[in-house]
Every structure is written in structure tokens, then in C-alpha cells.
Short mmCIF file of C-alpha atoms in Angstrom, two decimals:
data_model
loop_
_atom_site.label_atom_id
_atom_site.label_comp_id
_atom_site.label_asym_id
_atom_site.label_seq_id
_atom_site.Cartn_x
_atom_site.Cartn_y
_atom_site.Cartn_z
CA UNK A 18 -32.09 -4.69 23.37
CA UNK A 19 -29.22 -4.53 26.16
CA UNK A 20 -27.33 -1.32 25.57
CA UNK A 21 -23.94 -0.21 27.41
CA UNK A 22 -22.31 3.49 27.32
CA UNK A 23 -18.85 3.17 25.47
CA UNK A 24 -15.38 2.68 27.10
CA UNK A 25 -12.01 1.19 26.49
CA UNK A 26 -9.94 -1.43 28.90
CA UNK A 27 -6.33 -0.39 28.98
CA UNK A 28 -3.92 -2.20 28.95
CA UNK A 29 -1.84 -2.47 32.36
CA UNK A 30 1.21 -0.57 32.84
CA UNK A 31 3.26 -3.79 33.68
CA UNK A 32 5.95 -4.46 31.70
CA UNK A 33 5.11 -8.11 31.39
CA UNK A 34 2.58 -6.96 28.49
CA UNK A 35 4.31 -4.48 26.74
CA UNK A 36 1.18 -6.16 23.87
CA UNK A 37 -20.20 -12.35 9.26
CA UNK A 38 -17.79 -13.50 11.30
CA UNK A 39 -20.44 -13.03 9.67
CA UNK A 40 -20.16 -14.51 6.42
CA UNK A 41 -16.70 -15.68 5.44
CA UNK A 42 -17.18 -19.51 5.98
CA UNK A 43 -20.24 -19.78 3.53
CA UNK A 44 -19.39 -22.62 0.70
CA UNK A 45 -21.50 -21.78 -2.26
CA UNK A 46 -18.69 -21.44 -5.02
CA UNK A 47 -19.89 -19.89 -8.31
CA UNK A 48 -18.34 -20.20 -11.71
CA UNK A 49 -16.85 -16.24 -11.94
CA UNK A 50 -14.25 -17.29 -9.69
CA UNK A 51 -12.03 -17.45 -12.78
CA UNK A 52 -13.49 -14.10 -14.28
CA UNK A 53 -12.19 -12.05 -11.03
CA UNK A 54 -9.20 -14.33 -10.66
CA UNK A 55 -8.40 -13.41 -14.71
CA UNK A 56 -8.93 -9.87 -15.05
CA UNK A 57 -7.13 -9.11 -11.79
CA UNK A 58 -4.31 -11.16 -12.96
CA UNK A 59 -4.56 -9.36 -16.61
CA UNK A 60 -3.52 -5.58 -14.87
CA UNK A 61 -0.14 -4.89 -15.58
CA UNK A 62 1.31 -4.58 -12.18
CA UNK A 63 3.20 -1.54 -11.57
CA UNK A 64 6.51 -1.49 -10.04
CA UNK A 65 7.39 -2.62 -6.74
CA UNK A 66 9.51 0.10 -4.42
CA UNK A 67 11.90 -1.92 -4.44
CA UNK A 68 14.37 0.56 -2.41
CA UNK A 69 12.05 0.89 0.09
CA UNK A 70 11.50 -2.97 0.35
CA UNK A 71 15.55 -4.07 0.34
CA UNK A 72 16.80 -4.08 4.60
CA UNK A 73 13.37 -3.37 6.49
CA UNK A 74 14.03 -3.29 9.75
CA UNK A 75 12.57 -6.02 12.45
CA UNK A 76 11.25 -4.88 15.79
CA UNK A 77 9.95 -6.66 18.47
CA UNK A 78 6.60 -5.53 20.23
CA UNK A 79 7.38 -7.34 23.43
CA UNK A 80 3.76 -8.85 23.60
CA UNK A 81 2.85 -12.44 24.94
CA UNK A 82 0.85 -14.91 22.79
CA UNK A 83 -2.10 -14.28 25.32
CA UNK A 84 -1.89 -10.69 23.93
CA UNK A 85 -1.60 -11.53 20.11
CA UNK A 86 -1.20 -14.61 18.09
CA UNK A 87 -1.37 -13.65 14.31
CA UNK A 88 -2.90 -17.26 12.99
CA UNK A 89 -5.72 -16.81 15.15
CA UNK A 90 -6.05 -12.59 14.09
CA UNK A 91 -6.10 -12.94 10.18
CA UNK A 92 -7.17 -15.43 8.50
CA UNK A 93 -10.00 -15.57 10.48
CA UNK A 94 -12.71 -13.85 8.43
CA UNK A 95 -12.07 -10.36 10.29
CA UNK A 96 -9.88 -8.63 6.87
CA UNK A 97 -9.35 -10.15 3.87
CA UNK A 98 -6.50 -8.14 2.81
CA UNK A 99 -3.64 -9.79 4.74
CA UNK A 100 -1.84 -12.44 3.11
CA UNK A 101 0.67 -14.98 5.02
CA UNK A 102 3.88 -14.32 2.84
CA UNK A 103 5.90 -17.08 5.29
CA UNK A 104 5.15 -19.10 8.26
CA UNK A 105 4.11 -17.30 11.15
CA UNK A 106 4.25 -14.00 9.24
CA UNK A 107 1.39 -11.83 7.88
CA UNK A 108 1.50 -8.68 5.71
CA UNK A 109 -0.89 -5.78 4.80
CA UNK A 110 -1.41 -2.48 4.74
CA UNK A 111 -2.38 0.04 7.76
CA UNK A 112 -3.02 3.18 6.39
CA UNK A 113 -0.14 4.06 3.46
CA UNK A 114 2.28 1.83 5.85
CA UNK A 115 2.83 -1.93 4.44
CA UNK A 116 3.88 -3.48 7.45
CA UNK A 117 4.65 -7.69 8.02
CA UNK A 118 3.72 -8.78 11.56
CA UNK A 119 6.18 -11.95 12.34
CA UNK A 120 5.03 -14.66 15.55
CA UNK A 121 8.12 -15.02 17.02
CA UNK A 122 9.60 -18.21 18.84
CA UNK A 123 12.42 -18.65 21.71
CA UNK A 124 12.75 -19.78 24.95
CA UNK A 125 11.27 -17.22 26.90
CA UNK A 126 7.78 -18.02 24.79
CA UNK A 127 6.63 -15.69 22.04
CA UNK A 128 6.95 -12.41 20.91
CA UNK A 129 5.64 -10.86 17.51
CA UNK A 130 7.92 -8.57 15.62
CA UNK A 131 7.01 -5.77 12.55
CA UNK A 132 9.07 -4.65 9.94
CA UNK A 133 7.77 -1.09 7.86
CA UNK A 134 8.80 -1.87 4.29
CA UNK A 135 8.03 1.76 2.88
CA UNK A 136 8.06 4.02 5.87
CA UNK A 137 11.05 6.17 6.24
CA UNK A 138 13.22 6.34 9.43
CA UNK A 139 11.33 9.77 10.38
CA UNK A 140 7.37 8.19 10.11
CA UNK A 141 8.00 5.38 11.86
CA UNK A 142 6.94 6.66 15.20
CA UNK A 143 3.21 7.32 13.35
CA UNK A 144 3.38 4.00 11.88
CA UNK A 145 3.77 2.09 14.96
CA UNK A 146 0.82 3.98 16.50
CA UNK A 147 -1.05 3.52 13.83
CA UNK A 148 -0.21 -0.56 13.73
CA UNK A 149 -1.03 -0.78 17.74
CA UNK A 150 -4.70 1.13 17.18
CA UNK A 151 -5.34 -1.41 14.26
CA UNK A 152 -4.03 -4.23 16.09
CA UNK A 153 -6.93 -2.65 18.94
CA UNK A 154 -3.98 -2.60 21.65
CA UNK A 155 -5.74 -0.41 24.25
CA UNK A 156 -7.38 -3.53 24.93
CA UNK A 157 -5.67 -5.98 27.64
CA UNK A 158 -6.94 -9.34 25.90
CA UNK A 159 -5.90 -11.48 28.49
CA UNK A 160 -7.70 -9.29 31.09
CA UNK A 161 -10.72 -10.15 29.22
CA UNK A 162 -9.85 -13.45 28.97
CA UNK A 163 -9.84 -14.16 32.69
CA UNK A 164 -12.81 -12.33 32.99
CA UNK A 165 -14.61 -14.51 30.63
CA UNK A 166 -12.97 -17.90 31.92
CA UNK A 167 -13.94 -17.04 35.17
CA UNK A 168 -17.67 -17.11 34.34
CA UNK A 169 -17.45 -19.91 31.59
CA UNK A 170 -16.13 -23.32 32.13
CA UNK A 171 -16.47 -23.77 28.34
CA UNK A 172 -14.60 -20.68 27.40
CA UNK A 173 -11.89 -21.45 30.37
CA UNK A 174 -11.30 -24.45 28.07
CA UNK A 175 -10.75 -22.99 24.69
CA UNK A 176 -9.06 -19.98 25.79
CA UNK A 177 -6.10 -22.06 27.37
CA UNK A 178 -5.63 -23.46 23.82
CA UNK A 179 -6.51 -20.29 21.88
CA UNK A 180 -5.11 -17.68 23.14
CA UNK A 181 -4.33 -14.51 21.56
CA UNK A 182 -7.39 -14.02 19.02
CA UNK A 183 -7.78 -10.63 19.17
CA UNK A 184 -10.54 -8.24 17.63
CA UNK A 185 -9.02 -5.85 14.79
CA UNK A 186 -9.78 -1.94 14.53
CA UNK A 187 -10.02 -1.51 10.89
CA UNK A 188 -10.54 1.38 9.19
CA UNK A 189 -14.10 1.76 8.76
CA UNK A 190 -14.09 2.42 4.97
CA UNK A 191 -11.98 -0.39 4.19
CA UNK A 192 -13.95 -2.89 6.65
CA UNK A 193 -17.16 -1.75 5.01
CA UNK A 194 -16.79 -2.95 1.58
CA UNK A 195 -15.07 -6.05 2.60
CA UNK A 196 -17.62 -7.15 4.02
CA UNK A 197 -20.48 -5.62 1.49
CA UNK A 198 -18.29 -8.23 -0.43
CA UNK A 199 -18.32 -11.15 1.70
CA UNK A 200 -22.09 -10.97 1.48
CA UNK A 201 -23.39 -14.84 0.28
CA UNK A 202 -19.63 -15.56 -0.48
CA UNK A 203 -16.68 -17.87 0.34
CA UNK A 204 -13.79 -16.94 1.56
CA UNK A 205 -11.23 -17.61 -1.76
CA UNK A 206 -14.13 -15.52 -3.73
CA UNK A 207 -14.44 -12.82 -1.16
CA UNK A 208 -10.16 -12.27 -1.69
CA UNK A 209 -10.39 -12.07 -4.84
CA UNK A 210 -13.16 -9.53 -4.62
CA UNK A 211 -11.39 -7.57 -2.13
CA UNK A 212 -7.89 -8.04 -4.23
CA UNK A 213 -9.48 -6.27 -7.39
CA UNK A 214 -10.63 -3.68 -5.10
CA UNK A 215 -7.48 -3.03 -3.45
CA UNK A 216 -5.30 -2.67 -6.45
CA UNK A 217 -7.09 0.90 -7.57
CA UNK A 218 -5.34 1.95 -4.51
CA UNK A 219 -1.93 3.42 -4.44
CA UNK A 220 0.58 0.59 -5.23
CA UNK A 221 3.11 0.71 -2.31
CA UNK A 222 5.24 -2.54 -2.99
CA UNK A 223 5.82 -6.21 -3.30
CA UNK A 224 6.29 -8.77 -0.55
CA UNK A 225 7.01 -13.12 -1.58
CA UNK A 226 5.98 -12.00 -4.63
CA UNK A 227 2.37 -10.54 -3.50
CA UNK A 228 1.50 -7.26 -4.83
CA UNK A 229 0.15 -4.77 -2.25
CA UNK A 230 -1.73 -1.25 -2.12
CA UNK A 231 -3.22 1.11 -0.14
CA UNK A 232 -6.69 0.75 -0.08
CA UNK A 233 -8.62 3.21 -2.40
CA UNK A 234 -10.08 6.52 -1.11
CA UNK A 235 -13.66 7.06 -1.51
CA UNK A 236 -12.04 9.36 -4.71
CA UNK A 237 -10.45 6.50 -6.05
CA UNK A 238 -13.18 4.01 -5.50
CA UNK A 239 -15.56 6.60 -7.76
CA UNK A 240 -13.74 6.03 -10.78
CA UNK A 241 -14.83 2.09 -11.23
CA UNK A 242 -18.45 1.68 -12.68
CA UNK A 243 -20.72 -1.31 -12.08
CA UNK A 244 -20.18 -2.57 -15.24
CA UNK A 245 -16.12 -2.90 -14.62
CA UNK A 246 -17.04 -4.33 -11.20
CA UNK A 247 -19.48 -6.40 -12.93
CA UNK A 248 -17.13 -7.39 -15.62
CA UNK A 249 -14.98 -8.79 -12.87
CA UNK A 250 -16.68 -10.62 -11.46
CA UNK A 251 -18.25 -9.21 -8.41
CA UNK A 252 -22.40 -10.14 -9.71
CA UNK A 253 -24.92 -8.06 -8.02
CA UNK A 254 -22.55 -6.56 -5.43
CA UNK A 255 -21.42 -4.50 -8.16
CA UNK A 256 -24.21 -2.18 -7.49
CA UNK A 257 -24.15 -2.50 -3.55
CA UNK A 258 -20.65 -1.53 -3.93
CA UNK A 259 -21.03 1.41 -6.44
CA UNK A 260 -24.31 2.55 -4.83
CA UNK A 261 -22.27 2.85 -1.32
CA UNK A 262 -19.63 5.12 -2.58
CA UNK A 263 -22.01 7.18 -3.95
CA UNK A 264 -24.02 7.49 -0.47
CA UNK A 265 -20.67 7.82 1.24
CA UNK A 266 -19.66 10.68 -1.00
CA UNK A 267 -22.79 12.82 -0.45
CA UNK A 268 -22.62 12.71 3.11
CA UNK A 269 -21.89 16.28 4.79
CA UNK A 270 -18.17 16.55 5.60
CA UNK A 271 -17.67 13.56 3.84
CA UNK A 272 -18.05 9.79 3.56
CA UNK A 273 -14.89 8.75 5.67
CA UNK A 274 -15.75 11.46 8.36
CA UNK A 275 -19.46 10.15 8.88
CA UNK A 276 -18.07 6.48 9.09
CA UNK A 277 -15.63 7.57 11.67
CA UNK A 278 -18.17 9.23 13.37
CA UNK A 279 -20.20 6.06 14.07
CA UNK A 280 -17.83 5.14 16.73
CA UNK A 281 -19.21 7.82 19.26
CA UNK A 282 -22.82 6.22 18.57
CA UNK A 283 -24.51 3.63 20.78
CA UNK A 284 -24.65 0.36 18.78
CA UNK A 285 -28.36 0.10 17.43
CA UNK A 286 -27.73 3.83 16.35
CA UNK A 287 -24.50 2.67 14.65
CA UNK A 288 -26.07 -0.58 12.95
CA UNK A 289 -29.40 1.46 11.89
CA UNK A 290 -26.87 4.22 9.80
CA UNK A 291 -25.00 1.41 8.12
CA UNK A 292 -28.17 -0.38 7.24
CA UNK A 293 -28.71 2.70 5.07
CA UNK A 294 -26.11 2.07 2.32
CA UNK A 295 -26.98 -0.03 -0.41
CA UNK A 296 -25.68 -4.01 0.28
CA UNK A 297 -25.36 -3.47 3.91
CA UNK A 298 -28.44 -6.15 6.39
CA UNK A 299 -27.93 -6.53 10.19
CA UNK A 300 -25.60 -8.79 9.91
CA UNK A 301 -22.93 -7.00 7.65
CA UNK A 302 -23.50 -3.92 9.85
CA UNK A 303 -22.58 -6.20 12.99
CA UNK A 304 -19.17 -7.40 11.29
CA UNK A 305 -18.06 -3.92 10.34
CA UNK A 306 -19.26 -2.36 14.31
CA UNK A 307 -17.14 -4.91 15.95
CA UNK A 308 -14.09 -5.11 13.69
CA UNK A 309 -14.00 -1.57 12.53
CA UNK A 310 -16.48 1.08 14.63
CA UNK A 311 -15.69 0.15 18.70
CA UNK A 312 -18.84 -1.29 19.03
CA UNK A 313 -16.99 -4.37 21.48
CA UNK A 314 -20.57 -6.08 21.72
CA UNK A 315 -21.43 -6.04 18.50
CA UNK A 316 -22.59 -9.65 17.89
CA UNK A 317 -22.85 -10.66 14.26
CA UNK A 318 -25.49 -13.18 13.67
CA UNK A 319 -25.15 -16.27 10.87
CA UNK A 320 -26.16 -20.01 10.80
CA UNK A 321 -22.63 -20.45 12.94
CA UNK A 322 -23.16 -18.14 15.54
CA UNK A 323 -26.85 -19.50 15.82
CA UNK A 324 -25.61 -22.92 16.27
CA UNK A 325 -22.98 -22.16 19.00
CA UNK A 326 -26.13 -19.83 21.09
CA UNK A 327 -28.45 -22.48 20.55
CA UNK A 328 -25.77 -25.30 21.84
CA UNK A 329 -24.73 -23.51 24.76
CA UNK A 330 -26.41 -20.17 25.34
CA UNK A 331 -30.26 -20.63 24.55
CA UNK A 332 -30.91 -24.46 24.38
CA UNK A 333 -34.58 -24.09 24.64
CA UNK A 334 -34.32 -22.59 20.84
CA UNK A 335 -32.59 -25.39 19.54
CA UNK A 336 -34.27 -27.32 16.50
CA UNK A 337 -36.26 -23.75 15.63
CA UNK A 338 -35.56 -21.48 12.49
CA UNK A 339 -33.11 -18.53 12.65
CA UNK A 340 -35.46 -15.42 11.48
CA UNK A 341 -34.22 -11.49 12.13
CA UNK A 342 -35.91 -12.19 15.57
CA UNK A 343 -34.08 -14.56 17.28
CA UNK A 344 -30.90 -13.01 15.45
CA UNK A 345 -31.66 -9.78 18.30
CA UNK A 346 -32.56 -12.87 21.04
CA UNK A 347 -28.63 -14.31 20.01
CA UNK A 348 -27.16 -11.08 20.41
CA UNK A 349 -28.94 -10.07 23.32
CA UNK A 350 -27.77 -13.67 24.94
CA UNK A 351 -24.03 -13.14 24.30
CA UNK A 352 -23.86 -9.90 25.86
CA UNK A 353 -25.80 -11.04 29.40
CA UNK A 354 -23.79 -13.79 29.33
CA UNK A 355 -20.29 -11.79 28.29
CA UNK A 356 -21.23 -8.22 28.65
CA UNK A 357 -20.07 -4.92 26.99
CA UNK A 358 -17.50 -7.29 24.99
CA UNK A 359 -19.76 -9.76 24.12
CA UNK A 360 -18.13 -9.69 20.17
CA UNK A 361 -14.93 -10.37 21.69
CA UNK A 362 -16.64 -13.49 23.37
CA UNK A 363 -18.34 -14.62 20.41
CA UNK A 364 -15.36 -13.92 17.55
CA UNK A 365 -13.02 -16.83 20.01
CA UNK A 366 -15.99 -19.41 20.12
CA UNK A 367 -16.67 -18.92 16.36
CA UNK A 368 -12.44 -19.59 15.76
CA UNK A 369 -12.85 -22.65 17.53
CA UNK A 370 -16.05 -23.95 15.44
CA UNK A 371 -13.30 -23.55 12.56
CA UNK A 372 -12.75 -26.85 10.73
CA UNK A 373 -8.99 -26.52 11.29
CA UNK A 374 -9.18 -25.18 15.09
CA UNK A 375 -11.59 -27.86 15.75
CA UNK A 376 -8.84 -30.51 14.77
CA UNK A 377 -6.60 -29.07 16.73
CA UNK A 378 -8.50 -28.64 20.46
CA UNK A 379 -9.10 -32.32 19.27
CA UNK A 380 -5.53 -33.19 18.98
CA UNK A 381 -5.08 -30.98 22.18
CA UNK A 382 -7.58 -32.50 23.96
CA UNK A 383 -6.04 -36.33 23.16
CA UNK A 384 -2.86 -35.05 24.79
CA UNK A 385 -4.41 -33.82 27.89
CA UNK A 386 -6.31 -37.20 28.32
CA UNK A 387 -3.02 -39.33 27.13
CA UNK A 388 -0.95 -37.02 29.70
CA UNK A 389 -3.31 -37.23 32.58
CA UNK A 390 -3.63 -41.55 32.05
CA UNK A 391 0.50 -40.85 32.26
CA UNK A 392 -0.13 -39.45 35.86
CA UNK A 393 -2.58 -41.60 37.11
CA UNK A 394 -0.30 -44.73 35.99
CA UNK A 395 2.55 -43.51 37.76
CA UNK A 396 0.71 -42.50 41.13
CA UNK A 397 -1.16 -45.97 41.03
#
């Protein structure tokens, strides 16, 4: 197993940037869709604050689209508790701050704007630190990029069309049991999961008409049983999810502080901890290093990922079984191929093996070719 001592690529001082997977594309759909979907919508919503919510203010982060481009960040499979309340805008919750993140267009290119809807004039300064270490912006994307490109012909070519998908840095509670949910799941079943969860949280306000709340402490999360989990809807993860928050709560100094702490570990010390809480395999414990623990070549491991390694990283293996094995011998291939961010690597190249990306480096590509027939006409 390759192993690298932790750091963090800054981002360059220039002003010109001032910027599993593992389960979530699974299609088995069972019939308690409508049981979650039907208690959650049976809550009696509590009021919105709607003071706090009238004239947020918009302001611009000054980042290029090689930096950050939101439709390739969130609905991507990394959180499942940002919703797109317009086009080009996404809104959710970072820490107690509810916060929309707006893709802007003009004609100097993009930009993406944020507007606080519940954080006073005197916490914003806190908020928008605590937006740019969840948005993981001590990373200079499109220095890894480059890097990447440079090395990878096939990478060179989906980067120039997908720029901007960057890696999240959730909190660690909150990535956990997303993904303890997304186990087996698909992705409209895995919301609604995560929904339910999120509204025994503090309610902080409404946005296009979508509720949202802080997610629940470790406190908070204590006070549902299996049964109510089970009741709506959430099967044999009720237990996982139950059992966790129990195992989180007896840690010394607490569950949120051990989480946290996982960050400082090397990675197979980090994925052999999580793989001690009830509902969490390799692969979970993969999804919540990379998006939520620092672990940048963390490589989580499904029938996708295996596919994409097997086309272009290990052909020899093509044609065999996935088994726990080979999972390590995928892993092990993105990082020599990608190094210490290998996840980075991997999390573009499983975008583009998304239905809808996959149309559209298809329409992409059909321009190129109809633009380059355009040249060679005119020369000839």
C-alpha cells in the first residue's frame, strides 16, 4: 500500500485566482421511497427566519471556473444536502451559516458569488472562512490540473471541458452518515435519507421554497431511535446509523473531536478507525477520507471506479471480478499514476463517466471535429 506524509498545495498569491463516489449512482430503487418521502413531508415545518432571509447580500469570490464550477461540485455524489434552488445556484448549510453559492456569467468569464442568508453583518468574516475551508480552497485546482494533464493525455482531454470539479471538505460528522446512508442506495433515496436526517437539526430558514437546517449534533442525532429511523424509511441502516452515534458518543473527548482527529492520521490508519463504526466497509470509509478527513488520495473503490482502472489504468485486469483485493490494486494504481492526490484524479474521471457529462464531452467533442473540418476546408 503506497503511503504519502500529509500536506496542503496553496493556492498562489496571484491575484488572477483570488478562488462511493462511492455509491451514489447505484439504481436499485425500493418501494419505501414513498415512506421517507411521506413522513418527512408529514413534520410540520417550523418557521422560516424570514428577517434574516429578506436582502442577503451577494459577494463575489473572484475565482475562475478552473478554480470552481458549482454543477460539477454538488450534485455530484460528494454531499447530498445541497439543493439547486435556481440555475447556476446551489444552497446549503456550512456550519450554522446557510449560504447560496451563485456561477456567475459576463464577459470577462466566470465568477461565483455567495450570499449569507442568516449571518449577521458582524459573523460574516467567520462565515466566509468557514465557506472557503469547505469549498477546500487552500487547494490551487488548476495547479493540479496541469500537473495531471501534463502526465495524462486522457485527463488533458476532459479537464479542458471539465474544469472546476473540485473536492469538498465536509465536516466529518455530517459526511459520515451521508454516506453510511448512501450505502446500496440511489441517489433520490439517499436525499431523502439525508433530508429526514437533517431536519432534527436546528431549522435556520427557507430558500425557493426548500426548507433548510443545520445538521444535527451528535446530541441531537441521540434522540431518534431505530425504530423512528426505521419507520421512515431508512431499512437496515437504521441500526448502522443509531449504532454509530452511539460509538461516536463514547469516544474520549468526544465523537466530533475523534473524527476531527482522523485528519492528522496516515490514510490506512484513518480508513481502519472508520471501519470500526457500525455501517461503515472500505469503501464508505474512502468517500468520507477524501471528501471530509484530508486524506487527498483517498481512492474510493465501486463497480465505476473499477471500470475506468481497468479501461485505462490496469488493462491486464479487465474481464476479472472486483473482490476487496483488487479494490487495494485500484487504489494503489491511481495514486502511482496521480500521486498524493490521486482522489482528486479519480473524483474528475468518475464526473465524466456521468450519464449527463458523458453527453456533453460528446456534444463537445462533435464541435471540435465540426470546427477543425471548418479549418481544414478553408486552408485547402
Amino acid at each position: 500500500m503506497i503511503t504519502y506524509m500529509k500536506r496542503q498545495r496553496p493556492l498562489p498569491s496571484s491575484p488572477s485566482i483570488t478562488t462511493a463516489t462511492g455509491e451514489p449512482i447505484l439504481s436499485k430503487i425500493t418501494s419505501t421511497n414513498s415512506t421517507i418521502s411521506s413522513y418527512y413531508s408529514s413534520k410540520k415545518p417550523r418557521k422560516a427566519l424570514i428577517s434574516d432571509l429578506k436582502t442577503p447580500k451577494r459577494v463575489t469570490l473572484n475565482l475562475n471556473k478552473s478554480e470552481l464550477f458549482l454543477p460539477l461540485t454538488f450534485p455530484t455524489g460528494q454531499t447530498f444536502r445541497w439543493k439547486q434552488t435556481s440555475p447556476f445556484q446551489y444552497t446549503g448549510v456550512v456550519g450554522s451559516h446557510l449560504v447560496s453559492l451563485i456561477q456567475l456569467q459576463d464577459a470577462n468569464g466566470t465568477d461565483v458569488a455567495y450570499t449569507f442568508h442568516n449571518t449577521p453583518s458582524s459573523d460574516q468574516t467567520a462565515a466566509k472562512s468557514a465557506l472557503l475551508d469547505f469549498l477546500n480552497m487552500s487547494i490551487c485546482l488548476n495547479d493540479l490540473w496541469n500537473e495531471f494533464s501534463a502526465s495524462d493525455q486522457r485527463f488533458a482531454e476532459l479537464a479542458e471541458h471539465l474544469s472546476g470539479a473540485r473536492v469538498l471538505r465536509q465536516d466529518p460528522l455530517e459526511c459520515l452518515i451521508q454516506f453510511i446512508c448512501s450505502s446500496n442506495n440511489n441517489i433520490k433515496r439517499i436525499t431523502q435519507m439525508v433530508d429526514f436526517i437533517s431536519s432534527l437539526g436546528n431549522h435556520l430558514g427557507v430558500v425557493e421554497g426548500i426548507e433548510f437546517y443545520e445538521f444535527p449534533s451528535l446530541d441531537q442525532l441521540s434522540k431518534v431511535s431505530e425504530e423512528e429511523l426505521r419507520k421512515a424509511g431508512f431499512g437496515y441502516r437504521a441500526k448502522y446509523i443509531t449504532g454509530t452515534v452511539q460509538a461516536l458518543q463514547s469516544k474520549p473527548g468526544g465523537g466530533a473531536a475523534w473524527l476531527a482527529s482522523l485528519r492528522e492520521l496516515e490514510l490506512q490508519n484513518t480508513i481502519e478507525a472508520l471501519t470500526t463504526l457500525p455501517g461503515v466497509g472500505p469503501k464508505v470509509a474512502a468517500c468520507i477520507a477524501l471528501f471530509s478527513l484530508d486524506q487527498h488520495h483517498a481512492v474510493p473503490v465501486d463497480t465505476h471506479v473499477w471500470k475506468i482502472a481497468t479501461r485505462y489504468l490496469i488493462p491486464e485486469l479487465a474481464g476479472t471480478k472486483l473482490t476487496p483485493k483488487l479494490c487495494s490494486r485500484v487504489a494503489d494504481a491511481f495514486v502511482e499514476k496521480y500521486g498524493r492526490y490521486a482522489g482528486w484524479a479519480q473524483t474528475l474521471l468518475f464526473i465524466a463517466e456521468l450519464p449527463s457529462q458523458k453527453a456533453l464531452l460528446q456534444s463537445l467533442t462533435n464541435q471540435t471535429k465540426e470546427a477543425t473540418k471548418d479549418v481544414k476546408s478553408q486552408k485547402g
